Amino acid sequence: MTYTSFRRSNDTPHGGIASVYYNDKEGVAEMTGRDYYTSTGRKRAANGLVEWGMRSGFGILRSYHSKGKRYVVGRRNAKYSISLKNNSRSRLEVVVSVDGLDVVDGKPASLRKRGYILAPEQTVEIRGWRSSEEEVASFMFSPVGGSYSHLKHGETQNIGVVGLAVFTEKGIDPWSGRSADGPRRFSASPFAESPLRRAR
């Protein structure tokens, strides 16, 4: 892992916080009341700047959508990763949490913490909580008592949810990758009228 500088354009995540809830098949059926529709592949977040999903086995897990929430079914003790694709032409900072823990340091998550930097159009797979520069504790679909959050911190309140917050870079338009100052410069007038008033 390497480090780079990145200035956020705003303290608030672009497009808000996205979430995916996971459980076993019976758990998802109960959480949705069996009232859902399904879709495949990564899904857009942050107003389309990124696409994301949970990968396990041979591909991205199917999403179950119900009452504005998104769910996936996980197989017990199966490893998974979080797949992210930057759709924009600029760098983005992504802050990701699993079971209430920040994936970068494995400690309680916060929007104030720094995340991973995605290059324009880059796709990444986050495979676990980083415990050191070289070591990663793999994500795994586990019962509450066997979860990393419970074993490491004795915390169970936020088990079963993955969160994503996306931050754009200060002064850069994410869709063009150019300075956000550009459009204003194109509309500049060489003979703008003076706001001064003459005295009588």
mmCIF file of C-alpha atoms in Angstrom:
data_model
loop_
_atom_site.group_PDB
_atom_site.id
_atom_site.type_symbol
_atom_site.label_atom_id
_atom_site.label_comp_id
_atom_site.label_asym_id
_atom_site.label_seq_id
_atom_site.Cartn_x
_atom_site.Cartn_y
_atom_site.Cartn_z
ATOM 1 C CA MET A 1 0.000 0.000 0.000
ATOM 2 C CA THR A 2 1.286 3.459 -0.890
ATOM 3 C CA TYR A 3 0.147 6.930 0.142
ATOM 4 C CA THR A 4 -0.828 10.011 -1.863
ATOM 5 C CA SER A 5 -2.302 13.437 -1.141
ATOM 6 C CA PHE A 6 -5.995 14.094 -1.805
ATOM 7 C CA ARG A 7 -8.102 17.116 -0.831
ATOM 8 C CA ARG A 8 -11.813 16.460 -0.567
ATOM 9 C CA SER A 9 -14.127 18.920 -2.275
ATOM 10 C CA ASN A 10 -16.623 18.556 0.561
ATOM 11 C CA ASP A 11 -16.923 16.968 3.995
ATOM 12 C CA THR A 12 -20.174 15.329 2.869
ATOM 13 C CA PRO A 13 -20.009 12.190 0.679
ATOM 14 C CA HIS A 14 -21.032 12.763 -2.943
ATOM 15 C CA GLY A 15 -24.584 11.461 -3.346
ATOM 16 C CA GLY A 16 -24.779 10.355 0.288
ATOM 17 C CA ILE A 17 -23.859 6.998 1.841
ATOM 18 C CA ALA A 18 -24.626 3.749 0.007
ATOM 19 C CA SER A 19 -25.268 0.501 1.887
ATOM 20 C CA VAL A 20 -25.583 -3.216 1.193
ATOM 21 C CA TYR A 21 -27.033 -5.555 3.811
ATOM 22 C CA TYR A 22 -26.008 -9.206 3.820
ATOM 23 C CA ASN A 23 -27.417 -12.335 5.418
ATOM 24 C CA ASP A 24 -28.081 -15.980 4.620
ATOM 25 C CA LYS A 25 -30.992 -16.898 2.343
ATOM 26 C CA GLU A 26 -33.501 -17.255 5.159
ATOM 27 C CA GLY A 27 -32.313 -14.031 6.764
ATOM 28 C CA VAL A 28 -32.713 -12.001 3.573
ATOM 29 C CA ALA A 29 -36.181 -13.479 3.049
ATOM 30 C CA GLU A 30 -37.146 -12.386 6.553
ATOM 31 C CA MET A 31 -35.607 -8.919 6.231
ATOM 32 C CA THR A 32 -37.407 -8.243 2.945
ATOM 33 C CA GLY A 33 -40.654 -9.963 3.858
ATOM 34 C CA ARG A 34 -40.104 -11.895 0.612
ATOM 35 C CA ASP A 35 -41.137 -8.729 -1.214
ATOM 36 C CA TYR A 36 -38.205 -7.899 -3.499
ATOM 37 C CA TYR A 37 -36.863 -7.782 -7.036
ATOM 38 C CA THR A 38 -33.403 -8.932 -8.058
ATOM 39 C CA SER A 39 -30.623 -7.630 -10.280
ATOM 40 C CA THR A 40 -27.131 -8.737 -11.241
ATOM 41 C CA GLY A 41 -23.735 -7.069 -11.456
ATOM 42 C CA ARG A 42 -22.352 -3.992 -9.742
ATOM 43 C CA LYS A 43 -24.767 -1.155 -8.978
ATOM 44 C CA ARG A 44 -24.229 2.579 -9.308
ATOM 45 C CA ALA A 45 -23.630 4.820 -6.318
ATOM 46 C CA ALA A 46 -22.600 8.439 -5.717
ATOM 47 C CA ASN A 47 -24.819 9.648 -8.589
ATOM 48 C CA GLY A 48 -23.150 7.230 -10.976
ATOM 49 C CA LEU A 49 -19.532 8.095 -10.190
ATOM 50 C CA VAL A 50 -18.889 4.522 -9.049
ATOM 51 C CA GLU A 51 -20.310 1.036 -9.398
ATOM 52 C CA TRP A 52 -19.958 -1.478 -6.589
ATOM 53 C CA GLY A 53 -20.928 -4.918 -5.429
ATOM 54 C CA MET A 54 -19.862 -7.898 -3.331
ATOM 55 C CA ARG A 55 -17.954 -10.664 -5.088
ATOM 56 C CA SER A 56 -17.894 -14.259 -3.857
ATOM 57 C CA GLY A 57 -17.279 -17.532 -5.643
ATOM 58 C CA PHE A 58 -17.495 -16.980 -9.387
ATOM 59 C CA GLY A 59 -18.825 -13.448 -9.591
ATOM 60 C CA ILE A 60 -20.716 -10.466 -8.215
ATOM 61 C CA LEU A 61 -23.479 -11.590 -5.872
ATOM 62 C CA ARG A 62 -27.067 -11.030 -6.966
ATOM 63 C CA SER A 63 -28.755 -8.019 -5.358
ATOM 64 C CA TYR A 64 -32.182 -8.200 -3.730
ATOM 65 C CA HIS A 65 -33.938 -4.817 -3.658
ATOM 66 C CA SER A 66 -36.734 -4.106 -1.200
ATOM 67 C CA LYS A 67 -38.208 -0.818 0.057
ATOM 68 C CA GLY A 68 -35.183 1.221 -0.970
ATOM 69 C CA LYS A 69 -32.605 -1.129 0.531
ATOM 70 C CA ARG A 70 -30.204 -3.539 -1.138
ATOM 71 C CA TYR A 71 -29.396 -7.031 0.146
ATOM 72 C CA VAL A 72 -27.149 -9.928 -0.860
ATOM 73 C CA VAL A 73 -27.196 -13.574 0.177
ATOM 74 C CA GLY A 74 -23.908 -14.885 1.532
ATOM 75 C CA ARG A 75 -22.888 -18.518 1.969
ATOM 76 C CA ARG A 76 -21.679 -19.246 5.487
ATOM 77 C CA ASN A 77 -17.873 -19.207 5.882
ATOM 78 C CA ALA A 78 -17.383 -18.154 2.246
ATOM 79 C CA LYS A 79 -14.851 -15.398 1.586
ATOM 80 C CA TYR A 80 -15.919 -12.314 -0.328
ATOM 81 C CA SER A 81 -14.513 -9.043 -1.620
ATOM 82 C CA ILE A 82 -15.933 -5.609 -2.328
ATOM 83 C CA SER A 83 -15.647 -4.733 -6.011
ATOM 84 C CA LEU A 84 -15.462 -1.035 -6.930
ATOM 85 C CA LYS A 85 -15.238 0.670 -10.316
ATOM 86 C CA ASN A 86 -14.555 4.377 -10.801
ATOM 87 C CA ASN A 87 -16.738 5.541 -13.702
ATOM 88 C CA SER A 88 -15.383 9.078 -13.687
ATOM 89 C CA ARG A 89 -12.398 10.781 -15.301
ATOM 90 C CA SER A 90 -10.969 11.986 -12.015
ATOM 91 C CA ARG A 91 -9.541 10.498 -8.870
ATOM 92 C CA LEU A 92 -12.024 9.587 -6.147
ATOM 93 C CA GLU A 93 -11.598 8.762 -2.481
ATOM 94 C CA VAL A 94 -13.728 5.843 -1.282
ATOM 95 C CA VAL A 95 -14.293 5.172 2.406
ATOM 96 C CA VAL A 96 -15.643 1.663 2.968
ATOM 97 C CA SER A 97 -16.920 0.005 6.124
ATOM 98 C CA VAL A 98 -17.866 -3.606 6.844
ATOM 99 C CA ASP A 99 -19.778 -4.516 10.012
ATOM 100 C CA GLY A 100 -19.163 -0.993 11.286
ATOM 101 C CA LEU A 101 -15.385 -1.251 10.887
ATOM 102 C CA ASP A 102 -13.224 0.783 8.514
ATOM 103 C CA VAL A 103 -11.601 -1.526 5.955
ATOM 104 C CA VAL A 104 -8.323 0.437 5.994
ATOM 105 C CA ASP A 105 -7.512 -0.110 9.677
ATOM 106 C CA GLY A 106 -10.121 -2.583 10.990
ATOM 107 C CA LYS A 107 -11.246 -0.096 13.642
ATOM 108 C CA PRO A 108 -14.631 1.647 14.138
ATOM 109 C CA ALA A 109 -15.601 3.432 10.931
ATOM 110 C CA SER A 110 -15.924 7.196 10.543
ATOM 111 C CA LEU A 111 -16.379 9.525 7.576
ATOM 112 C CA ARG A 112 -13.487 11.569 8.948
ATOM 113 C CA LYS A 113 -11.092 8.682 8.269
ATOM 114 C CA ARG A 114 -9.225 8.541 4.982
ATOM 115 C CA GLY A 115 -9.999 5.913 2.367
ATOM 116 C CA TYR A 116 -8.570 4.344 -0.766
ATOM 117 C CA ILE A 117 -7.889 6.492 -3.841
ATOM 118 C CA LEU A 118 -9.320 5.197 -7.126
ATOM 119 C CA ALA A 119 -7.709 6.412 -10.341
ATOM 120 C CA PRO A 120 -9.990 7.398 -13.259
ATOM 121 C CA GLU A 121 -11.881 4.341 -14.588
ATOM 122 C CA GLN A 122 -9.965 2.050 -12.196
ATOM 123 C CA THR A 123 -11.492 -1.160 -10.807
ATOM 124 C CA VAL A 124 -10.352 -2.504 -7.428
ATOM 125 C CA GLU A 125 -11.163 -5.460 -5.197
ATOM 126 C CA ILE A 126 -11.031 -4.899 -1.431
ATOM 127 C CA ARG A 127 -10.558 -8.351 0.080
ATOM 128 C CA GLY A 128 -10.411 -7.632 3.790
ATOM 129 C CA TRP A 129 -9.595 -5.370 6.707
ATOM 130 C CA ARG A 130 -6.023 -4.162 6.592
ATOM 131 C CA SER A 131 -4.235 -5.114 9.810
ATOM 132 C CA SER A 132 -0.817 -3.847 8.668
ATOM 133 C CA GLU A 133 0.966 -2.619 5.543
ATOM 134 C CA GLU A 134 1.276 -6.200 4.294
ATOM 135 C CA GLU A 135 -1.468 -8.181 6.085
ATOM 136 C CA VAL A 136 -5.199 -8.299 5.379
ATOM 137 C CA ALA A 137 -7.874 -10.110 7.414
ATOM 138 C CA SER A 138 -10.180 -11.625 4.780
ATOM 139 C CA PHE A 139 -13.859 -10.759 4.632
ATOM 140 C CA MET A 140 -15.960 -13.835 5.384
ATOM 141 C CA PHE A 141 -19.668 -14.499 5.773
ATOM 142 C CA SER A 142 -19.727 -15.613 9.418
ATOM 143 C CA PRO A 143 -22.341 -15.950 12.162
ATOM 144 C CA VAL A 144 -22.452 -13.015 14.570
ATOM 145 C CA GLY A 145 -20.353 -14.776 17.218
ATOM 146 C CA GLY A 146 -17.640 -15.622 14.714
ATOM 147 C CA SER A 147 -17.461 -12.251 12.997
ATOM 148 C CA TYR A 148 -14.264 -10.197 12.905
ATOM 149 C CA SER A 149 -16.072 -7.289 14.561
ATOM 150 C CA HIS A 150 -17.137 -9.448 17.508
ATOM 151 C CA LEU A 151 -13.868 -11.332 17.894
ATOM 152 C CA LYS A 152 -11.685 -8.220 17.561
ATOM 153 C CA HIS A 153 -13.774 -5.562 19.288
ATOM 154 C CA GLY A 154 -16.641 -7.383 21.026
ATOM 155 C CA GLU A 155 -19.038 -5.380 18.846
ATOM 156 C CA THR A 156 -22.138 -6.879 17.197
ATOM 157 C CA GLN A 157 -24.474 -3.920 16.634
ATOM 158 C CA ASN A 158 -23.469 -3.206 13.023
ATOM 159 C CA ILE A 159 -22.789 -6.716 11.747
ATOM 160 C CA GLY A 160 -24.393 -7.424 8.388
ATOM 161 C CA VAL A 161 -23.971 -4.108 6.589
ATOM 162 C CA VAL A 162 -21.386 -2.747 4.153
ATOM 163 C CA GLY A 163 -21.133 1.024 3.708
ATOM 164 C CA LEU A 164 -19.644 3.183 0.959
ATOM 165 C CA ALA A 165 -18.890 6.918 0.966
ATOM 166 C CA VAL A 166 -17.380 8.615 -2.099
ATOM 167 C CA PHE A 167 -15.527 11.935 -2.053
ATOM 168 C CA THR A 168 -14.564 13.982 -5.115
ATOM 169 C CA GLU A 169 -11.310 15.923 -5.399
ATOM 170 C CA LYS A 170 -11.286 19.634 -4.577
ATOM 171 C CA GLY A 171 -11.242 21.865 -7.661
ATOM 172 C CA ILE A 172 -11.774 19.005 -10.136
ATOM 173 C CA ASP A 173 -14.919 18.236 -12.133
ATOM 174 C CA PRO A 174 -15.229 14.433 -11.760
ATOM 175 C CA TRP A 175 -16.855 13.816 -15.143
ATOM 176 C CA SER A 176 -14.348 15.754 -17.241
ATOM 177 C CA GLY A 177 -11.303 15.395 -15.009
ATOM 178 C CA ARG A 178 -10.590 19.091 -15.585
ATOM 179 C CA SER A 179 -10.411 22.036 -13.263
ATOM 180 C CA ALA A 180 -13.851 23.054 -12.019
ATOM 181 C CA ASP A 181 -12.761 26.629 -12.795
ATOM 182 C CA GLY A 182 -12.857 25.954 -16.549
ATOM 183 C CA PRO A 183 -16.542 26.708 -17.303
ATOM 184 C CA ARG A 184 -16.312 30.046 -15.491
ATOM 185 C CA ARG A 185 -13.278 31.043 -17.519
ATOM 186 C CA PHE A 186 -15.070 30.271 -20.810
ATOM 187 C CA SER A 187 -17.816 32.760 -19.871
ATOM 188 C CA ALA A 188 -15.390 35.531 -18.886
ATOM 189 C CA SER A 189 -15.907 38.844 -20.705
ATOM 190 C CA PRO A 190 -12.972 41.044 -21.818
ATOM 191 C CA PHE A 191 -15.140 44.189 -21.455
ATOM 192 C CA ALA A 192 -17.254 43.537 -18.395
ATOM 193 C CA GLU A 193 -19.236 46.596 -17.315
ATOM 194 C CA SER A 194 -17.870 48.351 -14.290
ATOM 195 C CA PRO A 195 -20.064 48.303 -11.173
ATOM 196 C CA LEU A 196 -18.885 51.857 -10.303
ATOM 197 C CA ARG A 197 -21.392 54.718 -10.129
ATOM 198 C CA ARG A 198 -20.785 58.378 -11.004
ATOM 199 C CA ALA A 199 -21.448 61.115 -8.530
ATOM 200 C CA ARG A 200 -23.996 63.826 -9.365
#
